[in-house]
PDB file of C-alpha atoms in Angstrom:
ATOM      1  CA  MET A   1      13.859 -72.449  47.282  1.00 97.00           C
ATOM      2  CA  GLN A   2      12.167 -72.877  43.886  1.00 98.00           C
ATOM      3  CA  LEU A   3      13.615 -70.257  41.590  1.00 98.00           C
ATOM      4  CA  TYR A   4      10.339 -69.831  39.713  1.00 98.00           C
ATOM      5  CA  THR A   5       9.288 -67.700  42.676  1.00 98.00           C
ATOM      6  CA  VAL A   6      11.680 -64.962  41.535  1.00 98.00           C
ATOM      7  CA  ARG A   7      11.550 -65.712  37.814  1.00 97.00           C
ATOM      8  CA  GLU A   8      11.578 -62.103  36.625  1.00 97.00           C
ATOM      9  CA  LEU A   9      14.618 -61.189  38.706  1.00 96.00           C
ATOM     10  CA  LEU A  10      16.379 -64.390  37.731  1.00 96.00           C
ATOM     11  CA  THR A  11      15.870 -63.685  34.049  1.00 94.00           C
ATOM     12  CA  GLU A  12      17.131 -60.123  34.371  1.00 95.00           C
ATOM     13  CA  ASP A  13      20.159 -60.919  36.531  1.00 95.00           C
ATOM     14  CA  THR A  14      20.755 -64.608  37.149  1.00 95.00           C
ATOM     15  CA  VAL A  15      24.034 -64.295  39.028  1.00 95.00           C
ATOM     16  CA  GLY A  16      22.962 -61.336  41.170  1.00 96.00           C
ATOM     17  CA  THR A  17      19.639 -62.922  42.104  1.00 97.00           C
ATOM     18  CA  LEU A  18      21.296 -66.160  43.162  1.00 97.00           C
ATOM     19  CA  ARG A  19      23.689 -64.149  45.305  1.00 97.00           C
ATOM     20  CA  ARG A  20      20.740 -62.413  46.997  1.00 97.00           C
ATOM     21  CA  ILE A  21      19.145 -65.791  47.695  1.00 98.00           C
ATOM     22  CA  ALA A  22      22.342 -67.038  49.310  1.00 98.00           C
ATOM     23  CA  ASP A  23      22.471 -63.860  51.398  1.00 98.00           C
ATOM     24  CA  ILE A  24      19.086 -64.791  52.917  1.00 98.00           C
ATOM     25  CA  GLY A  25      20.676 -68.014  54.142  1.00 98.00           C
ATOM     26  CA  PHE A  26      19.638 -70.567  51.548  1.00 98.00           C
ATOM     27  CA  THR A  27      22.267 -73.109  50.534  1.00 98.00           C
ATOM     28  CA  GLN A  28      20.154 -74.991  47.972  1.00 98.00           C
ATOM     29  CA  VAL A  29      17.846 -73.932  45.175  1.00 98.00           C
ATOM     30  CA  GLU A  30      15.546 -75.666  42.719  1.00 98.00           C
ATOM     31  CA  PRO A  31      15.924 -74.219  39.210  1.00 98.00           C
ATOM     32  CA  PHE A  32      13.108 -74.279  36.673  1.00 97.00           C
ATOM     33  CA  ALA A  33      13.512 -74.756  32.918  1.00 95.00           C
ATOM     34  CA  PHE A  34      17.197 -74.972  33.689  1.00 96.00           C
ATOM     35  CA  LEU A  35      18.267 -75.609  30.120  1.00 95.00           C
ATOM     36  CA  GLU A  36      17.177 -72.099  29.169  1.00 94.00           C
ATOM     37  CA  PHE A  37      19.608 -70.435  31.591  1.00 93.00           C
ATOM     38  CA  GLY A  38      22.753 -72.161  30.329  1.00 88.00           C
ATOM     39  CA  ASP A  39      26.090 -70.915  31.627  1.00 92.00           C
ATOM     40  CA  ALA A  40      24.504 -68.119  33.666  1.00 93.00           C
ATOM     41  CA  LEU A  41      22.916 -70.658  35.997  1.00 95.00           C
ATOM     42  CA  ARG A  42      26.110 -72.665  36.343  1.00 95.00           C
ATOM     43  CA  ASP A  43      28.174 -69.555  37.016  1.00 95.00           C
ATOM     44  CA  GLY A  44      25.600 -68.099  39.395  1.00 96.00           C
ATOM     45  CA  LEU A  45      25.367 -71.252  41.482  1.00 97.00           C
ATOM     46  CA  ALA A  46      29.136 -71.434  41.771  1.00 97.00           C
ATOM     47  CA  GLU A  47      29.542 -67.744  42.607  1.00 96.00           C
ATOM     48  CA  ALA A  48      26.792 -67.809  45.245  1.00 97.00           C
ATOM     49  CA  GLY A  49      27.949 -71.090  46.764  1.00 98.00           C
ATOM     50  CA  LEU A  50      24.598 -72.736  46.054  1.00 98.00           C
ATOM     51  CA  THR A  51      23.796 -76.259  44.958  1.00 98.00           C
ATOM     52  CA  ALA A  52      20.768 -77.527  43.051  1.00 98.00           C
ATOM     53  CA  PRO A  53      19.820 -81.036  44.194  1.00 98.00           C
ATOM     54  CA  THR A  54      16.569 -80.894  42.217  1.00 98.00           C
ATOM     55  CA  THR A  55      15.299 -79.063  39.166  1.00 98.00           C
ATOM     56  CA  HIS A  56      12.061 -78.611  37.262  1.00 98.00           C
ATOM     57  CA  GLN A  57      12.388 -79.324  33.573  1.00 98.00           C
ATOM     58  CA  GLY A  58       9.841 -80.731  31.188  1.00 97.00           C
ATOM     59  CA  PHE A  59      11.260 -83.914  29.668  1.00 98.00           C
ATOM     60  CA  ILE A  60       8.302 -86.167  28.874  1.00 97.00           C
ATOM     61  CA  GLY A  61       8.311 -86.542  25.107  1.00 94.00           C
ATOM     62  CA  GLY A  62      11.550 -84.584  24.803  1.00 96.00           C
ATOM     63  CA  ASP A  63      15.266 -85.201  24.318  1.00 97.00           C
ATOM     64  CA  LEU A  64      16.021 -87.234  27.425  1.00 98.00           C
ATOM     65  CA  ASP A  65      19.754 -87.489  26.873  1.00 98.00           C
ATOM     66  CA  GLN A  66      20.034 -83.721  26.532  1.00 98.00           C
ATOM     67  CA  VAL A  67      18.090 -83.080  29.746  1.00 98.00           C
ATOM     68  CA  PHE A  68      19.740 -85.672  31.949  1.00 98.00           C
ATOM     69  CA  GLY A  69      23.199 -85.047  30.533  1.00 98.00           C
ATOM     70  CA  ALA A  70      22.882 -81.350  31.331  1.00 97.00           C
ATOM     71  CA  ALA A  71      21.632 -82.163  34.830  1.00 98.00           C
ATOM     72  CA  GLN A  72      24.628 -84.400  35.443  1.00 97.00           C
ATOM     73  CA  ALA A  73      26.966 -81.598  34.336  1.00 96.00           C
ATOM     74  CA  LEU A  74      25.412 -79.218  36.901  1.00 96.00           C
ATOM     75  CA  GLY A  75      25.470 -81.750  39.719  1.00 96.00           C
ATOM     76  CA  ILE A  76      21.667 -81.965  39.801  1.00 98.00           C
ATOM     77  CA  GLN A  77      20.541 -85.258  41.291  1.00 98.00           C
ATOM     78  CA  THR A  78      16.821 -85.259  40.462  1.00 98.00           C
ATOM     79  CA  VAL A  79      15.028 -83.864  37.395  1.00 98.00           C
ATOM     80  CA  ILE A  80      11.310 -83.330  37.947  1.00 98.00           C
ATOM     81  CA  ASP A  81       8.799 -82.920  35.147  1.00 98.00           C
ATOM     82  CA  PRO A  82       6.509 -80.183  36.480  1.00 97.00           C
ATOM     83  CA  PHE A  83       3.371 -80.545  34.394  1.00 97.00           C
ATOM     84  CA  VAL A  84       1.317 -82.941  32.304  1.00 98.00           C
ATOM     85  CA  ALA A  85      -1.932 -81.397  31.048  1.00 98.00           C
ATOM     86  CA  PRO A  86      -5.175 -82.075  32.963  1.00 98.00           C
ATOM     87  CA  GLU A  87      -6.860 -83.866  30.053  1.00 98.00           C
ATOM     88  CA  ARG A  88      -4.277 -86.651  30.319  1.00 98.00           C
ATOM     89  CA  TRP A  89      -5.272 -87.441  33.913  1.00 98.00           C
ATOM     90  CA  GLN A  90      -8.885 -88.447  33.314  1.00 98.00           C
ATOM     91  CA  THR A  91      -8.705 -92.172  32.413  1.00 98.00           C
ATOM     92  CA  ALA A  92      -6.786 -95.164  33.719  1.00 98.00           C
ATOM     93  CA  ASP A  93      -5.193 -95.798  30.330  1.00 98.00           C
ATOM     94  CA  ASP A  94      -3.971 -92.238  29.958  1.00 98.00           C
ATOM     95  CA  VAL A  95      -2.534 -92.105  33.465  1.00 98.00           C
ATOM     96  CA  ALA A  96      -0.828 -95.472  32.981  1.00 98.00           C
ATOM     97  CA  ALA A  97       0.692 -94.123  29.764  1.00 98.00           C
ATOM     98  CA  ILE A  98       2.168 -91.154  31.648  1.00 98.00           C
ATOM     99  CA  ALA A  99       3.656 -93.575  34.164  1.00 98.00           C
ATOM    100  CA  ASP A 100       5.175 -95.589  31.316  1.00 98.00           C
ATOM    101  CA  GLN A 101       6.825 -92.441  29.994  1.00 98.00           C
ATOM    102  CA  LEU A 102       8.271 -91.659  33.425  1.00 98.00           C
ATOM    103  CA  ASN A 103       9.537 -95.217  33.793  1.00 98.00           C
ATOM    104  CA  GLU A 104      11.256 -95.053  30.414  1.00 98.00           C
ATOM    105  CA  ALA A 105      12.753 -91.662  31.283  1.00 98.00           C
ATOM    106  CA  ALA A 106      14.085 -93.021  34.568  1.00 98.00           C
ATOM    107  CA  GLU A 107      16.042 -95.669  32.677  1.00 98.00           C
ATOM    108  CA  VAL A 108      17.754 -92.975  30.614  1.00 98.00           C
ATOM    109  CA  ALA A 109      18.305 -90.780  33.689  1.00 98.00           C
ATOM    110  CA  ALA A 110      20.025 -93.644  35.481  1.00 98.00           C
ATOM    111  CA  ARG A 111      22.685 -93.755  32.767  1.00 98.00           C
ATOM    112  CA  TYR A 112      23.669 -90.255  33.873  1.00 98.00           C
ATOM    113  CA  GLY A 113      23.434 -90.984  37.606  1.00 98.00           C
ATOM    114  CA  VAL A 114      20.264 -88.882  37.836  1.00 98.00           C
ATOM    115  CA  ARG A 115      16.715 -89.621  39.032  1.00 98.00           C
ATOM    116  CA  ALA A 116      13.496 -88.756  37.213  1.00 98.00           C
ATOM    117  CA  GLY A 117      10.408 -87.529  39.023  1.00 98.00           C
ATOM    118  CA  TYR A 118       7.073 -85.752  38.737  1.00 98.00           C
ATOM    119  CA  HIS A 119       5.494 -82.757  40.477  1.00 98.00           C
ATOM    120  CA  ASN A 120       1.750 -82.388  40.951  1.00 98.00           C
ATOM    121  CA  HIS A 121      -0.742 -79.586  40.664  1.00 98.00           C
ATOM    122  CA  ALA A 122      -4.399 -79.736  41.680  1.00 98.00           C
ATOM    123  CA  HIS A 123      -5.749 -81.579  38.637  1.00 98.00           C
ATOM    124  CA  GLU A 124      -3.998 -84.862  39.459  1.00 98.00           C
ATOM    125  CA  ILE A 125      -5.764 -84.726  42.817  1.00 98.00           C
ATOM    126  CA  GLU A 126      -9.195 -83.678  41.575  1.00 98.00           C
ATOM    127  CA  SER A 127      -9.356 -86.530  39.053  1.00 98.00           C
ATOM    128  CA  THR A 128     -10.358 -89.916  40.452  1.00 97.00           C
ATOM    129  CA  ILE A 129      -9.239 -93.220  38.918  1.00 98.00           C
ATOM    130  CA  GLU A 130     -10.534 -96.519  40.263  1.00 96.00           C
ATOM    131  CA  GLY A 131     -11.575 -95.003  43.570  1.00 96.00           C
ATOM    132  CA  THR A 132      -8.418 -93.041  44.320  1.00 97.00           C
ATOM    133  CA  THR A 133      -6.792 -89.828  43.185  1.00 98.00           C
ATOM    134  CA  ALA A 134      -5.188 -89.965  39.773  1.00 98.00           C
ATOM    135  CA  LEU A 135      -1.888 -89.133  41.457  1.00 98.00           C
ATOM    136  CA  GLN A 136      -2.085 -92.188  43.727  1.00 98.00           C
ATOM    137  CA  PHE A 137      -3.147 -94.398  40.815  1.00 98.00           C
ATOM    138  CA  PHE A 138      -0.185 -93.012  38.880  1.00 98.00           C
ATOM    139  CA  ALA A 139       2.207 -93.690  41.761  1.00 98.00           C
ATOM    140  CA  GLY A 140       1.094 -97.306  41.781  1.00 98.00           C
ATOM    141  CA  LYS A 141       2.201 -97.667  38.158  1.00 98.00           C
ATOM    142  CA  LEU A 142       5.659 -96.160  38.613  1.00 98.00           C
ATOM    143  CA  ALA A 143       8.909 -98.080  38.699  1.00 98.00           C
ATOM    144  CA  PRO A 144      10.571 -98.021  42.133  1.00 97.00           C
ATOM    145  CA  GLU A 145      13.263 -95.584  40.990  1.00 97.00           C
ATOM    146  CA  VAL A 146      10.801 -92.867  39.901  1.00 98.00           C
ATOM    147  CA  VAL A 147      10.253 -90.251  42.595  1.00 98.00           C
ATOM    148  CA  LEU A 148       7.645 -87.631  43.422  1.00 98.00           C
ATOM    149  CA  GLU A 149       7.808 -84.030  44.535  1.00 98.00           C
ATOM    150  CA  ILE A 150       4.516 -83.203  46.208  1.00 98.00           C
ATOM    151  CA  ASP A 151       3.210 -79.674  46.087  1.00 98.00           C
ATOM    152  CA  THR A 152       1.277 -79.732  49.326  1.00 97.00           C
ATOM    153  CA  TYR A 153      -0.549 -76.497  48.561  1.00 98.00           C
ATOM    154  CA  TRP A 154      -2.010 -77.846  45.333  1.00 98.00           C
ATOM    155  CA  VAL A 155      -2.959 -81.046  47.111  1.00 98.00           C
ATOM    156  CA  ALA A 156      -5.105 -78.952  49.446  1.00 98.00           C
ATOM    157  CA  VAL A 157      -6.514 -76.932  46.546  1.00 98.00           C
ATOM    158  CA  GLY A 158      -7.381 -80.215  44.839  1.00 98.00           C
ATOM    159  CA  GLY A 159      -9.516 -81.237  47.793  1.00 97.00           C
ATOM    160  CA  GLU A 160      -7.280 -83.708  49.628  1.00 98.00           C
ATOM    161  CA  ASP A 161      -5.550 -83.470  52.986  1.00 97.00           C
ATOM    162  CA  PRO A 162      -1.775 -83.490  52.491  1.00 98.00           C
ATOM    163  CA  LEU A 163      -1.424 -85.039  55.937  1.00 98.00           C
ATOM    164  CA  THR A 164      -3.265 -88.109  54.619  1.00 97.00           C
ATOM    165  CA  LEU A 165      -1.809 -88.190  51.126  1.00 98.00           C
ATOM    166  CA  LEU A 166       1.863 -87.931  52.072  1.00 98.00           C
ATOM    167  CA  PRO A 167       1.954 -91.093  54.227  1.00 97.00           C
ATOM    168  CA  ALA A 168      -0.037 -92.930  51.549  1.00 97.00           C
ATOM    169  CA  LEU A 169       2.635 -92.117  48.958  1.00 98.00           C
ATOM    170  CA  GLY A 170       5.417 -93.094  51.339  1.00 96.00           C
ATOM    171  CA  ASP A 171       9.122 -93.017  50.554  1.00 96.00           C
ATOM    172  CA  ARG A 172       8.538 -92.195  46.897  1.00 97.00           C
ATOM    173  CA  VAL A 173       8.090 -88.579  48.054  1.00 98.00           C
ATOM    174  CA  VAL A 174      11.610 -87.125  48.053  1.00 98.00           C
ATOM    175  CA  ALA A 175      10.713 -83.428  48.043  1.00 98.00           C
ATOM    176  CA  LEU A 176       7.895 -81.132  49.141  1.00 98.00           C
ATOM    177  CA  HIS A 177       6.861 -77.765  47.836  1.00 98.00           C
ATOM    178  CA  ILE A 178       6.187 -75.763  50.969  1.00 98.00           C
ATOM    179  CA  LYS A 179       3.902 -72.822  50.324  1.00 97.00           C
ATOM    180  CA  ASP A 180       1.114 -71.108  52.198  1.00 98.00           C
ATOM    181  CA  GLY A 181      -2.076 -69.130  51.749  1.00 98.00           C
ATOM    182  CA  PRO A 182      -5.831 -69.749  51.937  1.00 97.00           C
ATOM    183  CA  GLY A 183      -5.791 -72.772  49.630  1.00 96.00           C
ATOM    184  CA  THR A 184      -7.485 -71.144  46.649  1.00 96.00           C
ATOM    185  CA  THR A 185      -6.829 -71.508  42.930  1.00 97.00           C
ATOM    186  CA  GLU A 186      -5.884 -67.815  42.759  1.00 98.00           C
ATOM    187  CA  THR A 187      -2.093 -67.869  42.884  1.00 98.00           C
ATOM    188  CA  LYS A 188      -1.917 -64.226  43.966  1.00 98.00           C
ATOM    189  CA  ASP A 189      -3.510 -65.314  47.262  1.00 98.00           C
ATOM    190  CA  GLN A 190      -0.298 -67.111  48.218  1.00 98.00           C
ATOM    191  CA  VAL A 191       1.720 -65.654  51.081  1.00 98.00           C
ATOM    192  CA  ALA A 192       4.949 -66.293  52.950  1.00 98.00           C
ATOM    193  CA  VAL A 193       5.156 -69.638  54.708  1.00 98.00           C
ATOM    194  CA  GLY A 194       3.670 -69.296  58.175  1.00 98.00           C
ATOM    195  CA  GLN A 195       1.286 -66.501  57.204  1.00 98.00           C
ATOM    196  CA  GLY A 196      -1.455 -68.662  55.659  1.00 98.00           C
ATOM    197  CA  SER A 197      -3.769 -71.448  56.729  1.00 96.00           C
ATOM    198  CA  LEU A 198      -1.801 -74.599  55.912  1.00 97.00           C
ATOM    199  CA  PRO A 199      -0.471 -76.702  58.840  1.00 98.00           C
ATOM    200  CA  ILE A 200       3.151 -76.348  57.808  1.00 98.00           C
ATOM    201  CA  ALA A 201       4.747 -78.145  60.772  1.00 98.00           C
ATOM    202  CA  ASP A 202       2.375 -81.107  60.426  1.00 98.00           C
ATOM    203  CA  ILE A 203       2.971 -81.308  56.681  1.00 98.00           C
ATOM    204  CA  ILE A 204       6.728 -81.464  57.184  1.00 98.00           C
ATOM    205  CA  ALA A 205       6.293 -84.066  59.920  1.00 98.00           C
ATOM    206  CA  ALA A 206       4.264 -86.218  57.511  1.00 98.00           C
ATOM    207  CA  ALA A 207       7.307 -86.529  55.205  1.00 98.00           C
ATOM    208  CA  PRO A 208      10.226 -85.736  57.511  1.00 96.00           C
ATOM    209  CA  ASP A 209      12.974 -86.968  55.193  1.00 96.00           C
ATOM    210  CA  ALA A 210      11.771 -85.066  52.111  1.00 98.00           C
ATOM    211  CA  LEU A 211      13.633 -82.016  50.841  1.00 98.00           C
ATOM    212  CA  ARG A 212      11.685 -78.855  51.745  1.00 98.00           C
ATOM    213  CA  VAL A 213      11.397 -76.400  48.872  1.00 98.00           C
ATOM    214  CA  VAL A 214       9.929 -72.947  49.495  1.00 98.00           C
ATOM    215  CA  GLU A 215       7.849 -71.609  46.612  1.00 98.00           C
ATOM    216  CA  LEU A 216       5.259 -69.017  45.714  1.00 98.00           C
ATOM    217  CA  ASP A 217       3.609 -69.265  42.312  1.00 98.00           C
ATOM    218  CA  ASP A 218       2.623 -65.629  42.745  1.00 98.00           C
ATOM    219  CA  SER A 219       1.607 -63.193  45.474  1.00 98.00           C
ATOM    220  CA  ARG A 220       0.003 -59.790  45.951  1.00 97.00           C
ATOM    221  CA  GLY A 221       3.137 -58.678  47.766  1.00 96.00           C
ATOM    222  CA  ASP A 222       6.830 -58.786  46.970  1.00 97.00           C
ATOM    223  CA  ARG A 223       7.727 -62.418  46.305  1.00 98.00           C
ATOM    224  CA  PHE A 224      11.382 -62.010  47.197  1.00 97.00           C
ATOM    225  CA  GLN A 225      10.421 -60.600  50.588  1.00 98.00           C
ATOM    226  CA  ALA A 226       7.978 -63.477  51.040  1.00 98.00           C
ATOM    227  CA  VAL A 227      10.822 -65.906  50.431  1.00 98.00           C
ATOM    228  CA  ALA A 228      12.940 -64.173  53.080  1.00 98.00           C
ATOM    229  CA  ASP A 229      10.010 -64.214  55.507  1.00 98.00           C
ATOM    230  CA  SER A 230       9.437 -67.910  54.760  1.00 98.00           C
ATOM    231  CA  PHE A 231      13.069 -68.705  55.518  1.00 98.00           C
ATOM    232  CA  ALA A 232      12.883 -66.750  58.780  1.00 98.00           C
ATOM    233  CA  PHE A 233       9.721 -68.593  59.849  1.00 98.00           C
ATOM    234  CA  LEU A 234      10.994 -72.062  58.988  1.00 98.00           C
ATOM    235  CA  THR A 235      14.319 -71.561  60.715  1.00 97.00           C
ATOM    236  CA  ALA A 236      12.759 -69.982  63.804  1.00 98.00           C
ATOM    237  CA  GLU A 237      10.354 -72.912  64.108  1.00 97.00           C
ATOM    238  CA  GLY A 238      13.118 -75.489  63.606  1.00 96.00           C
ATOM    239  CA  LEU A 239      11.519 -76.643  60.335  1.00 96.00           C
ATOM    240  CA  ALA A 240      14.348 -75.813  57.905  1.00 88.00           C
TER     241      ALA A 240
END
């Protein structure tokens, strides 16, 4: 699960929250801004018996050695930059420049045995470059070793069908954000997986080898309970 879902609890009690997540049945988590949590994250993962194969951490334009070195120390295999501002996704030159930055970061990451990747929101889908989504144009400019984590909910919000986009992006997609709701920009509309309108089973089938990461950006209900309900749904349906 993506730890941003329970960000308040994680900040208040990192170790205890990770233990609660493990008690649900999760064995893997995806930290966010992992550098900010320091030893508490390392200790919490170890105490709860959890691993973190992926993490969200802004690194474009930052200290790459610091980020990827810290990821290596925690056993994180893939560091995903979660956000580049919408205004940078409007022209071919700007999108190509973002791809160049990812390609350069991937070279540094490789020195630490780590991969670099990017995670989308809706704006990379809503913008069109040379007849395709900015995200697909971007993917075409990436070095082979750069990976993508596709947030399927934001793909739908952006106006594209994730069932079409995922096969188009192919093996570059190594992880999916699995979330549910009515597909609106209002994050509080998000609900537990299986309680919304997205075709969850079909989405997973469209990228069957990708890591499945449960997330809610927000919700009108208790987000921790929504995570537990999501886990129960995915396991009951044989989708976990």
